Coordinates of C-alpha atoms in Angstrom, one line a residue:
X15 CA -14.4 -4.8 -49.1
X16 CA -11.1 -6.5 -50.2
X17 CA -7.8 -6.6 -48.4
X18 CA -6.4 -3.7 -50.4
X19 CA -9.3 -1.5 -49.3
X20 CA -8.7 -2.5 -45.7
X21 CA -5.0 -1.6 -45.9
X22 CA -5.8 1.7 -47.4
X23 CA -8.5 2.6 -44.8
X24 CA -7.7 5.6 -42.6
X25 CA -9.5 6.9 -39.5
X26 CA -10.5 10.5 -38.9
X27 CA -8.6 12.3 -36.3
X28 CA -10.6 12.7 -33.1
X29 CA -10.0 15.8 -30.9
X30 CA -10.1 15.8 -27.2
X31 CA -13.1 18.1 -27.4
X32 CA -15.0 15.5 -29.5
X33 CA -14.2 12.7 -27.1
X34 CA -15.3 14.9 -24.2
X35 CA -18.7 15.5 -25.9
X36 CA -19.3 11.8 -26.3
X37 CA -18.2 11.2 -22.7
X38 CA -20.7 13.8 -21.4
X39 CA -23.5 12.0 -23.2
X40 CA -22.6 8.8 -21.5
X41 CA -22.8 10.5 -18.1
X42 CA -26.5 11.2 -18.6
X43 CA -26.7 14.6 -17.1
X44 CA -23.9 14.3 -14.6
X45 CA -21.1 16.9 -14.8
X46 CA -17.8 16.0 -16.5
X47 CA -16.0 16.5 -13.2
X48 CA -17.4 13.1 -12.1
X49 CA -14.7 11.6 -14.3
X50 CA -11.9 13.4 -12.4
X51 CA -10.2 11.7 -9.5
X52 CA -8.4 13.7 -6.7
X53 CA -5.5 12.0 -5.0
X54 CA -4.1 12.5 -1.5
X55 CA -1.2 14.3 -3.2
X56 CA -3.6 16.9 -4.4
X57 CA -3.3 15.8 -8.0
X58 CA -6.4 15.7 -10.2
X59 CA -6.3 12.6 -12.4
X60 CA -7.9 13.1 -15.8
X61 CA -10.0 10.5 -17.5
X62 CA -7.9 10.7 -20.7
X63 CA -4.3 11.7 -21.5
X64 CA -3.1 12.5 -25.0
X65 CA 0.1 13.7 -26.6
X66 CA -1.3 17.2 -26.2
X67 CA -2.1 16.9 -22.5
X68 CA -0.8 19.8 -20.4
X69 CA 2.6 19.4 -18.7
X70 CA 3.5 16.5 -20.9
X71 CA 7.2 16.7 -21.8
X72 CA 10.0 14.2 -22.4
X73 CA 12.1 13.9 -19.2
X74 CA 15.6 12.7 -20.4
X75 CA 17.1 12.7 -16.9
X76 CA 14.9 9.7 -16.0
X77 CA 16.8 7.6 -18.5
X78 CA 20.3 9.1 -17.9
X79 CA 19.9 8.9 -14.1
X80 CA 19.8 5.1 -14.0
X81 CA 23.3 3.6 -13.8
X82 CA 22.4 0.2 -15.3
X83 CA 19.4 -1.4 -17.0
X84 CA 17.4 -3.8 -14.8
X85 CA 17.4 -4.3 -11.1
X86 CA 18.9 -6.5 -8.4
X87 CA 16.7 -9.1 -6.6
X88 CA 17.4 -8.6 -2.9
X89 CA 15.4 -10.9 -0.8
X90 CA 15.9 -11.0 3.0
X91 CA 16.6 -14.2 4.9
X92 CA 14.4 -14.8 7.9
X93 CA 16.3 -16.7 10.6
X94 CA 17.6 -16.4 14.2
X95 CA 21.1 -17.9 14.0
X96 CA 24.2 -17.5 11.8
X97 CA 24.3 -21.2 10.7
X98 CA 20.8 -21.1 9.4
X99 CA 21.4 -17.8 7.7
X100 CA 24.4 -19.1 5.7
X101 CA 22.5 -22.3 4.7
X102 CA 19.5 -20.2 3.6
X103 CA 21.8 -17.7 1.8
X104 CA 23.4 -20.4 -0.3
X105 CA 20.0 -21.9 -1.2
X106 CA 18.4 -18.5 -2.1
X107 CA 21.3 -17.5 -4.3
X108 CA 21.1 -20.8 -6.2
X109 CA 17.4 -20.2 -6.7
X110 CA 17.4 -16.6 -8.0
X111 CA 18.3 -14.3 -5.2
X112 CA 21.0 -11.9 -6.3
X113 CA 22.1 -10.2 -3.1
X114 CA 22.9 -10.6 0.6
X115 CA 20.3 -8.8 2.7
X116 CA 20.8 -8.5 6.4
X117 CA 18.7 -6.5 8.9
X118 CA 20.6 -5.5 12.1
X119 CA 17.3 -5.7 14.0
X120 CA 17.6 -9.5 13.8
X121 CA 19.2 -10.9 16.9
X122 CA 21.9 -13.0 15.3
X123 CA 25.3 -13.5 17.0
X124 CA 28.1 -13.8 14.5
X125 CA 31.2 -15.9 15.3
X126 CA 34.5 -15.9 13.4
X127 CA 33.8 -19.1 11.5
X128 CA 30.5 -17.6 10.3
X129 CA 32.0 -14.3 9.3
X130 CA 34.7 -16.0 7.3
X131 CA 32.1 -17.9 5.2
X132 CA 30.0 -14.8 4.8
X133 CA 33.0 -12.7 3.7
X134 CA 33.5 -15.1 0.7
X135 CA 29.9 -14.5 -0.5
X136 CA 30.3 -10.7 -0.1
X137 CA 33.1 -10.7 -2.7
X138 CA 30.7 -12.3 -5.2
X139 CA 27.3 -10.7 -4.4
X140 CA 26.2 -7.1 -3.5
X141 CA 25.3 -6.6 0.1
X142 CA 22.5 -4.7 1.7
X143 CA 23.2 -4.4 5.5
X144 CA 20.4 -2.4 7.2
X145 CA 19.8 -0.9 10.6
X146 CA 23.4 -1.5 11.9
X147 CA 25.5 0.0 14.6
X148 CA 29.3 -0.1 14.6
X149 CA 29.1 -2.5 17.6
X150 CA 27.0 -5.1 15.8
X151 CA 28.9 -8.4 15.6
X152 CA 28.3 -8.7 11.8
X153 CA 30.4 -5.6 11.3
X154 CA 33.5 -7.7 12.1
X155 CA 33.0 -9.4 8.7
X156 CA 34.7 -6.5 6.9
X157 CA 38.0 -7.2 8.6
X158 CA 37.9 -10.7 7.2
X159 CA 38.0 -9.4 3.6
X160 CA 41.5 -9.0 2.2
X161 CA 42.4 -5.4 1.3
X162 CA 43.1 -6.5 -2.3
X163 CA 39.6 -7.6 -2.7
X164 CA 37.7 -4.8 -1.0
X165 CA 37.0 -3.0 -4.3
X166 CA 34.9 -6.1 -5.2
X167 CA 32.4 -5.5 -2.4
X168 CA 29.4 -3.5 -3.5
X169 CA 26.1 -2.4 -2.1
X170 CA 24.8 -0.5 0.8
X171 CA 25.7 -0.6 4.5
X172 CA 23.5 1.5 6.9
X173 CA 26.5 2.3 9.2
X174 CA 29.3 4.8 9.0
X175 CA 32.1 2.7 10.6
X176 CA 35.7 3.7 9.8
X177 CA 36.5 0.4 8.2
X178 CA 33.9 0.9 5.5
X179 CA 36.0 3.8 4.2
X180 CA 38.4 1.1 2.8
X181 CA 35.6 -0.3 0.7
X182 CA 35.3 2.2 -2.2
X183 CA 32.2 0.8 -3.8
X184 CA 30.0 0.6 -0.7
X185 CA 27.4 3.3 -0.1
X186 CA 26.9 4.3 3.5
X187 CA 25.0 7.6 3.5
X188 CA 21.3 7.6 2.6
X189 CA 17.8 8.8 3.0
X190 CA 14.8 6.6 3.8
X191 CA 11.1 7.4 3.6
X192 CA 9.9 4.0 4.6
X193 CA 8.8 5.0 8.1
X194 CA 7.1 8.1 6.8
X195 CA 5.4 6.1 4.0
X196 CA 3.9 3.6 6.4
X197 CA 2.7 6.4 8.7
X198 CA 0.7 7.8 5.7
X199 CA 3.0 10.1 3.8
X200 CA 2.0 10.7 0.2
X201 CA 4.3 10.5 -2.9
X202 CA 4.9 14.3 -3.0
X203 CA 5.9 14.3 0.7
X204 CA 8.2 11.3 0.3
X205 CA 10.0 12.9 -2.6
X206 CA 10.5 16.2 -0.8
X207 CA 11.9 14.4 2.2
X208 CA 14.5 12.6 0.1
X209 CA 15.7 15.9 -1.3
X210 CA 15.7 17.6 2.0
X211 CA 17.7 14.8 3.7
X212 CA 20.3 14.9 0.8
X213 CA 20.7 18.7 1.3
X214 CA 21.2 18.2 5.1
X215 CA 23.9 15.6 4.4
X216 CA 25.9 17.8 2.0
X217 CA 27.3 19.9 4.9
X218 CA 29.2 16.8 6.2
X219 CA 31.2 16.6 2.9
X220 CA 33.6 18.8 1.0
X221 CA 31.2 18.9 -2.0
X222 CA 27.9 17.7 -3.3
X223 CA 29.6 15.2 -5.6
X224 CA 31.5 13.6 -2.7
X225 CA 28.2 13.2 -0.8
X226 CA 26.4 11.9 -3.9
X227 CA 29.0 9.1 -4.4
X228 CA 28.0 7.7 -1.0
X229 CA 24.3 8.5 -1.3
X230 CA 21.4 6.1 -1.7
X231 CA 17.7 6.2 -1.1
X232 CA 15.3 3.6 0.4
X233 CA 11.6 3.8 -0.4
X234 CA 8.5 1.7 0.0
X235 CA 6.2 1.0 -3.0
X236 CA 2.5 0.7 -2.4
X237 CA -0.3 -0.7 -4.6
X238 CA -1.2 2.7 -6.3
X239 CA 0.3 1.4 -9.5
X240 CA 0.8 4.4 -11.7
X241 CA 1.5 6.8 -8.8
X242 CA 4.3 4.6 -7.6
X243 CA 5.8 4.2 -11.1
X244 CA 5.7 8.0 -11.4
X245 CA 7.2 8.5 -7.9
X246 CA 10.3 6.6 -8.8
X247 CA 10.7 8.3 -12.2
X248 CA 10.1 11.7 -10.6
X249 CA 12.9 11.2 -8.1
X250 CA 15.4 10.7 -11.0
X251 CA 14.4 14.1 -12.5
X252 CA 14.4 15.8 -9.1
X253 CA 17.9 14.4 -8.3
X254 CA 19.2 16.0 -11.4
X255 CA 17.6 19.3 -10.6
X256 CA 19.1 19.2 -7.1
X257 CA 22.5 18.3 -8.5
X258 CA 22.5 21.2 -10.9
X259 CA 21.5 23.6 -8.2
X260 CA 24.9 22.7 -6.7
X261 CA 26.6 23.4 -10.1
X262 CA 27.4 19.8 -10.6
X263 CA 28.7 19.2 -14.1
X264 CA 28.1 15.5 -14.2
X265 CA 25.2 14.1 -12.2
X266 CA 26.0 11.1 -10.1
X267 CA 23.3 8.3 -10.3
X268 CA 21.7 7.4 -7.1
X269 CA 20.9 3.8 -6.1
X270 CA 17.1 3.5 -5.4
X271 CA 16.6 0.5 -3.0
X272 CA 12.9 -0.2 -2.8
X273 CA 10.7 -2.6 -0.9
X274 CA 7.1 -3.5 -1.2
X275 CA 5.0 -1.5 1.2
X276 CA 3.3 -3.2 4.1
X277 CA 0.9 -0.2 4.5
X278 CA -1.7 -2.3 2.5
X279 CA -0.7 -5.7 3.9
X280 CA -3.4 -7.5 6.0
X281 CA -3.4 -10.5 8.3
X282 CA -6.9 -11.4 7.1
X283 CA -6.9 -13.4 3.9
X284 CA -3.1 -13.1 3.7
X285 CA -2.9 -14.7 0.2
X286 CA -4.3 -11.4 -1.2
X287 CA -1.0 -9.9 0.0
X288 CA 0.6 -11.9 -2.8
X289 CA -1.4 -9.8 -5.3
X290 CA -0.5 -6.6 -3.5
X291 CA 3.2 -7.6 -3.5
X292 CA 3.1 -8.5 -7.2
X293 CA 1.4 -5.2 -8.1
X294 CA 3.9 -3.2 -6.0
X295 CA 6.9 -5.1 -7.4
X296 CA 5.8 -4.6 -11.0
X297 CA 5.3 -0.9 -10.5
X298 CA 8.8 -0.7 -8.9
X299 CA 10.6 -2.3 -11.8
X300 CA 8.6 -0.3 -14.4
X301 CA 9.5 2.9 -12.5
X302 CA 13.2 2.0 -12.6
X303 CA 14.4 0.9 -9.1
X304 CA 17.9 -0.5 -8.8
X305 CA 17.3 -2.9 -6.0
X306 CA 14.0 -4.5 -4.8
X307 CA 12.8 -6.5 -1.8
X308 CA 9.4 -8.2 -1.9
X309 CA 8.0 -8.9 1.5
X310 CA 6.3 -12.4 1.8
X311 CA 2.6 -12.5 2.0
X312 CA 2.4 -13.7 5.6
X313 CA 5.4 -11.7 7.0
X314 CA 3.0 -10.1 9.5
X315 CA 2.0 -13.3 11.2
X316 CA 3.7 -16.7 10.7
X317 CA 6.4 -16.7 8.0
X318 CA 6.9 -19.9 6.1
X319 CA 9.5 -21.2 3.7
X320 CA 6.8 -21.3 1.0
X321 CA 6.0 -17.6 1.5
X322 CA 9.7 -16.7 1.2
X323 CA 9.9 -18.7 -2.0
X324 CA 6.8 -17.1 -3.5
X325 CA 8.1 -13.6 -2.7
X326 CA 11.4 -14.3 -4.4
X327 CA 9.6 -15.9 -7.4
X328 CA 7.5 -12.7 -7.9
X329 CA 10.6 -10.9 -9.0
X330 CA 11.9 -13.9 -11.0
X331 CA 8.6 -14.2 -12.9
X332 CA 8.6 -10.4 -13.7
X333 CA 12.3 -10.6 -14.8
X334 CA 11.9 -13.7 -17.0
X335 CA 8.5 -13.2 -18.4
X336 CA 8.2 -9.5 -19.1
X337 CA 11.7 -8.6 -20.3
X338 CA 11.3 -5.2 -18.6
X339 CA 14.9 -5.7 -17.3
X340 CA 16.1 -5.1 -20.9
X341 CA 14.6 -1.6 -21.1
X342 CA 16.0 1.5 -19.3
X343 CA 12.6 3.2 -18.9
X344 CA 9.8 0.7 -19.6
X345 CA 6.9 3.2 -18.7
X346 CA 8.4 6.1 -20.7
X347 CA 6.1 7.4 -23.4
X348 CA 2.9 6.6 -21.6
X349 CA 0.9 9.9 -21.7
X350 CA -0.6 9.2 -18.3
X351 CA 2.7 8.3 -16.6
X352 CA 4.6 11.1 -18.2
X353 CA 2.0 13.7 -17.1
X354 CA 1.7 12.2 -13.6
X355 CA 5.6 12.2 -13.3
X356 CA 5.7 15.9 -14.3
X357 CA 3.1 16.9 -11.7
X358 CA 4.9 15.0 -9.0
X359 CA 8.1 16.7 -9.9
X360 CA 6.6 20.2 -9.7
X361 CA 4.7 19.5 -6.4
X362 CA 7.6 17.7 -4.8
X363 CA 10.1 20.5 -5.6
X364 CA 7.7 23.1 -4.2
X365 CA 7.3 21.1 -1.0
X366 CA 11.1 20.6 -0.8
X367 CA 11.6 24.4 -1.1
X368 CA 9.1 25.0 1.7
X369 CA 10.8 22.5 3.9
X370 CA 14.1 24.3 3.4
X371 CA 12.6 27.7 4.1
X372 CA 11.3 26.3 7.5
X373 CA 14.6 24.9 8.7
X374 CA 15.4 21.8 6.7
X375 CA 14.8 18.1 7.1
X376 CA 15.5 17.4 10.8
X377 CA 13.3 20.3 12.0
X378 CA 10.5 19.5 9.6
X379 CA 10.2 15.8 10.4
X380 CA 9.8 16.7 14.1
X381 CA 7.3 19.5 13.4
X382 CA 3.6 19.4 14.1
X383 CA 3.1 20.4 10.4
X384 CA 4.7 17.2 9.2
X385 CA 2.8 15.0 11.6
X386 CA -0.5 16.6 10.8
X387 CA 0.1 16.2 7.0
X388 CA 1.0 12.6 7.3
X389 CA -1.9 11.8 9.6
X390 CA -4.3 13.7 7.3
X391 CA -3.2 11.5 4.4
X392 CA -3.6 8.4 6.5
X393 CA -7.1 9.5 7.5
X394 CA -8.0 10.1 3.9
X395 CA -7.0 6.6 2.9
X396 CA -8.8 5.0 5.8
X397 CA -12.0 6.9 5.1
X398 CA -11.9 5.8 1.5
X399 CA -11.7 2.2 2.7
X400 CA -14.4 2.6 5.3
X401 CA -16.8 4.2 2.8
X402 CA -16.1 1.8 0.0
X403 CA -14.4 4.2 -2.4
X404 CA -11.3 2.0 -2.2
X405 CA -10.9 -1.5 -0.9
X406 CA -8.6 -4.0 0.8
X407 CA -9.9 -7.3 -0.6
X408 CA -10.4 -9.9 2.2
X409 CA -10.4 -7.1 4.8
X410 CA -12.6 -4.1 4.0
X411 CA -14.6 -6.1 1.4
X412 CA -15.2 -9.8 0.7
X413 CA -14.3 -10.9 4.2
X414 CA -14.0 -14.7 4.8
X415 CA -15.6 -15.5 8.2
X416 CA -14.3 -19.1 8.0
X417 CA -10.7 -17.9 8.3
X418 CA -8.7 -18.7 11.5
X419 CA -9.5 -16.5 14.5
X420 CA -5.8 -15.8 15.3
X421 CA -5.2 -12.6 13.3
X422 CA -2.9 -10.6 15.6
X423 CA 0.2 -9.5 13.8
X424 CA 3.7 -10.4 15.2
X425 CA 5.2 -7.3 13.5
X426 CA 3.9 -3.8 14.3
X427 CA 3.6 -1.5 11.3
X428 CA 2.2 1.8 12.5
X429 CA -0.2 3.3 9.9
X430 CA -1.1 -0.1 8.4
X431 CA -4.6 0.5 6.9
X432 CA -6.0 -3.0 7.7
X433 CA -5.4 -2.6 11.5
X434 CA -8.8 -1.0 12.4
X435 CA -10.7 -3.7 10.5
X436 CA -8.5 -6.5 12.1
X437 CA -9.1 -5.0 15.5
X438 CA -12.9 -5.2 15.1
X439 CA -12.6 -8.7 13.8
X440 CA -10.7 -9.7 16.9
X441 CA -13.2 -7.9 19.2
X442 CA -16.3 -9.5 17.6
X443 CA -14.6 -12.9 17.7
X444 CA -15.0 -12.5 21.5
X445 CA -18.4 -11.0 21.7
X446 CA -21.1 -9.9 19.3
X447 CA -24.9 -9.6 19.1
X448 CA -27.0 -12.3 17.3
X449 CA -27.9 -10.5 14.1
X450 CA -31.0 -11.3 12.1
X451 CA -31.8 -10.1 8.6
X452 CA -35.6 -9.7 8.3
X453 CA -36.2 -10.3 4.6
X454 CA -39.6 -9.4 3.1
X455 CA -41.1 -10.4 -0.2
X456 CA -39.6 -12.6 -2.9
X457 CA -35.9 -13.5 -3.1
X458 CA -35.4 -11.2 -6.1
X459 CA -36.8 -8.3 -4.0
X460 CA -34.3 -8.5 -1.2
X461 CA -31.3 -10.6 -2.2
X462 CA -29.0 -7.8 -3.5
X463 CA -29.6 -5.8 -0.4
X464 CA -29.3 -8.8 1.9
X465 CA -26.0 -9.8 0.3
X466 CA -24.7 -6.3 0.7
X467 CA -25.6 -6.2 4.4
X468 CA -24.1 -9.6 5.0
X469 CA -20.8 -8.6 3.4
X470 CA -20.8 -5.2 5.1
X471 CA -21.0 -6.7 8.6
X472 CA -18.7 -9.6 7.7
X473 CA -15.7 -7.2 7.4
X474 CA -16.1 -6.7 11.2
X475 CA -16.4 -10.4 11.8
X476 CA -20.2 -10.2 12.5
X477 CA -22.2 -13.1 11.4
X478 CA -25.7 -12.6 10.0
X479 CA -28.7 -15.0 10.1
X480 CA -31.3 -14.6 7.2
X481 CA -34.9 -15.1 8.0
X482 CA -37.2 -17.0 5.6
X483 CA -38.9 -14.8 3.1
X484 CA -41.4 -12.9 5.4
X485 CA -44.9 -11.8 4.4
X486 CA -45.8 -9.4 7.2
X487 CA -44.5 -7.8 10.4
X488 CA -46.2 -10.4 12.7
X489 CA -44.2 -13.1 11.0
X490 CA -41.1 -11.0 11.4
X491 CA -41.7 -10.3 15.1
X492 CA -42.3 -14.0 15.8
X493 CA -39.1 -15.1 13.9
X494 CA -37.1 -12.5 15.9
X495 CA -38.4 -13.8 19.2
X496 CA -37.9 -17.5 18.3
X497 CA -34.3 -17.0 17.0
X498 CA -33.5 -14.7 20.0
X499 CA -32.3 -12.0 17.7
X500 CA -30.5 -9.1 19.5
X501 CA -30.1 -6.9 16.4
X502 CA -32.6 -7.0 13.5
X503 CA -32.1 -5.4 10.1
X504 CA -35.1 -4.8 7.9
X505 CA -34.3 -5.8 4.3
X506 CA -36.9 -5.2 1.5
X507 CA -37.6 -3.0 -1.5
X508 CA -37.9 0.7 -0.7
X509 CA -41.7 0.7 -1.0
X510 CA -42.1 -2.3 1.2
X511 CA -39.7 -1.0 3.7
X512 CA -41.7 2.3 4.0
X513 CA -44.8 0.2 4.7
X514 CA -43.5 -2.1 7.3
X515 CA -40.9 -0.3 9.4
X516 CA -43.2 1.6 11.8
X517 CA -45.6 -1.4 12.4
X518 CA -42.6 -3.6 13.1
X519 CA -41.1 -1.2 15.5
X520 CA -44.4 -1.1 17.4
X521 CA -44.5 -4.8 18.0
X522 CA -40.9 -6.0 18.2
X523 CA -39.5 -6.7 21.6
X524 CA -38.1 -3.7 23.4
X525 CA -34.5 -5.1 23.8
X526 CA -34.1 -5.7 20.1
X527 CA -32.2 -3.1 18.2
X528 CA -33.6 -2.4 14.7
X529 CA -31.7 -1.0 11.7
X530 CA -33.0 -0.5 8.2
X531 CA -31.1 -1.5 5.0
X532 CA -31.0 1.2 2.4
X533 CA -30.8 5.0 2.2
X534 CA -34.0 7.1 2.8
X535 CA -34.9 10.8 3.0
X536 CA -34.8 12.7 6.3
X537 CA -38.6 12.6 6.7
X538 CA -38.7 8.8 7.0
X539 CA -35.5 8.8 9.1
X540 CA -37.1 11.2 11.6
X541 CA -40.4 9.2 11.7
X542 CA -38.7 5.9 12.2
X543 CA -36.2 7.2 14.7
X544 CA -39.0 8.6 16.8
X545 CA -40.6 5.1 16.8
X546 CA -37.4 3.5 18.0
X547 CA -35.3 2.8 14.9
X548 CA -31.6 2.7 15.6
X549 CA -30.2 3.6 12.2
X550 CA -29.6 2.8 8.6
X551 CA -27.0 0.7 6.7
X552 CA -26.3 1.6 3.1
X553 CA -23.5 1.8 0.5
X554 CA -21.1 4.6 1.5
X555 CA -21.9 4.5 5.2
X556 CA -18.6 4.6 7.1
X557 CA -18.0 1.0 8.2
X558 CA -15.6 1.8 11.1
X559 CA -18.0 4.3 12.6
X560 CA -20.9 1.7 12.3
X561 CA -18.8 -1.1 13.8
X562 CA -17.8 1.1 16.7
X563 CA -21.4 1.9 17.4
X564 CA -22.3 -1.9 17.3
X565 CA -19.3 -2.8 19.5
X566 CA -20.0 -0.1 22.1
X567 CA -23.6 -1.4 22.4
X568 CA -22.7 -5.1 22.8
X569 CA -19.2 -5.1 24.1
X570 CA -20.4 -6.5 27.5
X571 CA -21.9 -9.6 25.9
X572 CA -19.4 -12.6 25.6
X573 CA -20.5 -15.1 23.0
X574 CA -18.4 -17.8 24.6
X575 CA -20.3 -17.7 27.9

C-alpha cells in the first residue's frame, strides 16, 4: 500500500449498538450494567459517550458566564505576625502569586505601620480577605487607602462593613459550600445550596442585579476529576437560569473562588496530597474557576516553606505548561463532560426548587433532611474506601509502616475521609496483637494472598510476620507457639486451606485467634466457626469493621510494656 492509498483510506462508521455488542462479548457473560457506575449524586455514568448521547447539548452560558479567560493564583500566607506576613507577601508575589489572601481566623494583630504597607499592595493586587468581622484589626487598612484610589482595589472581602461601600469593585456578599462539602455534600447538593443562598440574599437588595454585582461563590474542588469540572461548568448555566427567572436582561458574571478540597487529604504519606492537589487544581481550571487556592500537602500537620512553594508551583506549572489559561472553556466539547454537566444542571435545579418549597436556604441547612443527606453521602464514600472500591493511596491502600508515628492533625476538618484510618493507625501504634501469617505450600501458592493480607492490615498500622513455607499443621502450630503469635491467619490455596483449617484449629493453642485468608462458601464457614475460627479476610471485606473487631479484642494489650 502506497502513501496515496493510505491518505484515501476511510473507516466504516461504527454505531453505539455495534460497540455495545463487542463490549458485551468482552464481559464474558456478565451483564452490560457492570460497565455502569453510580455516583453519590445519583448519576449513572456510562462507559461511552458520543455526539448522539442523551442530554448532550451545547451550553453557551458556560462561556458567556465567565468574565475573563484564565484565573487568579491566590495562595494564602501562613504566619502569625504582621511583619512576617508582609515579608512573605512580597516574596510570594515575586514568585508567581497573584493575589493577597488573608484569613481572619489567623491571630495577627495589625498596627498602623503594617496597614500602610499592606494598603500599597492592595492597590496593585486583588485581595481575598476571608472570615472577617468589622472589629478585626486588618479592617482598618481600608481607611489607609486614598479615596481617589479605591476604585483600583478589587477582590472579595467576607465582611459587610460600611467603609467597604466606598470600594466599588469589592464583592462582599457570597455563598460558600466549603463546610458542607467537607462534611460530605455531593455536587448536586452544593450547586443547589449556592442557588438557594443567592435567592435568600436577594431580599436584602432592591433588585437581583444589585445583589449579583456584589455576589461571589466559594467552593471546594475534590479529586473526582470530571465531576468537579462539570460542577463548575454547571454553576455557570444554573446562574444564568436563576438570573433569567428574575427577568434579568443581562446576566452579571459571578466570581467563582475555589480551593482544593481537604476532604481527601491525609496525614499519612502526605506527599500523596501533592497528587491530590494537582488533580483538584487542574479540574478547577478546566472547569473555569476565576480564583484558585491550592492547599499545601502537609497543611494538616507541620506546614513548611517548601510545601507552600510546591502548592504555589502547582498552579504555575498548569498555567505555563498547559495554556489552558488561554481558553475560555477548555473542557467544552467533551461528550462526557457535556453530558455530565447537563445532568448536574437538571438535578441541581430540581434540588434547589425543593429547598425553596421547604422554606429556603437557612431552614434547609439546619434541617434533619440536609444533615441526613450529607451524612449519607459521607458514609457512601467511606464505605467505598473501606471495601476497596475507591482508594486513598498511602492511607486505605499501600500504607507505609515505616512512616513517623506522629500522625495527629493540627487542623480539624470534619468529614475528612482519612480520619478513621488514621485513628486506627494511632491506636495500633500503642497496642496490637502479634500477627502471624501461616503460609502453606510453595511461594507461588500463597504469595499473592499473603501480600494482600499484609497490605490490608498495614492500613491499620498492624505489622505481619510471615512464617516459613509450612508443610503441615504440626509445623504451623509449632511456629505459632515459638513466635508467640496472638493472631494467626491461614494463607494457602483454596484446596489446601480446606484441608488444613479444621486440623489446625484442633491443635493450636486456645488463646490464639485464627482467621482464614480468602472467601469461602457458607458451609465451610459454619464448619470452621464451630471449630473455633474467628473469621475471614478477603477482597471487599470492610476494613474499618475488621479493624474495629481486632482493636476491641486487643485494646488492653500495650506493645510498649
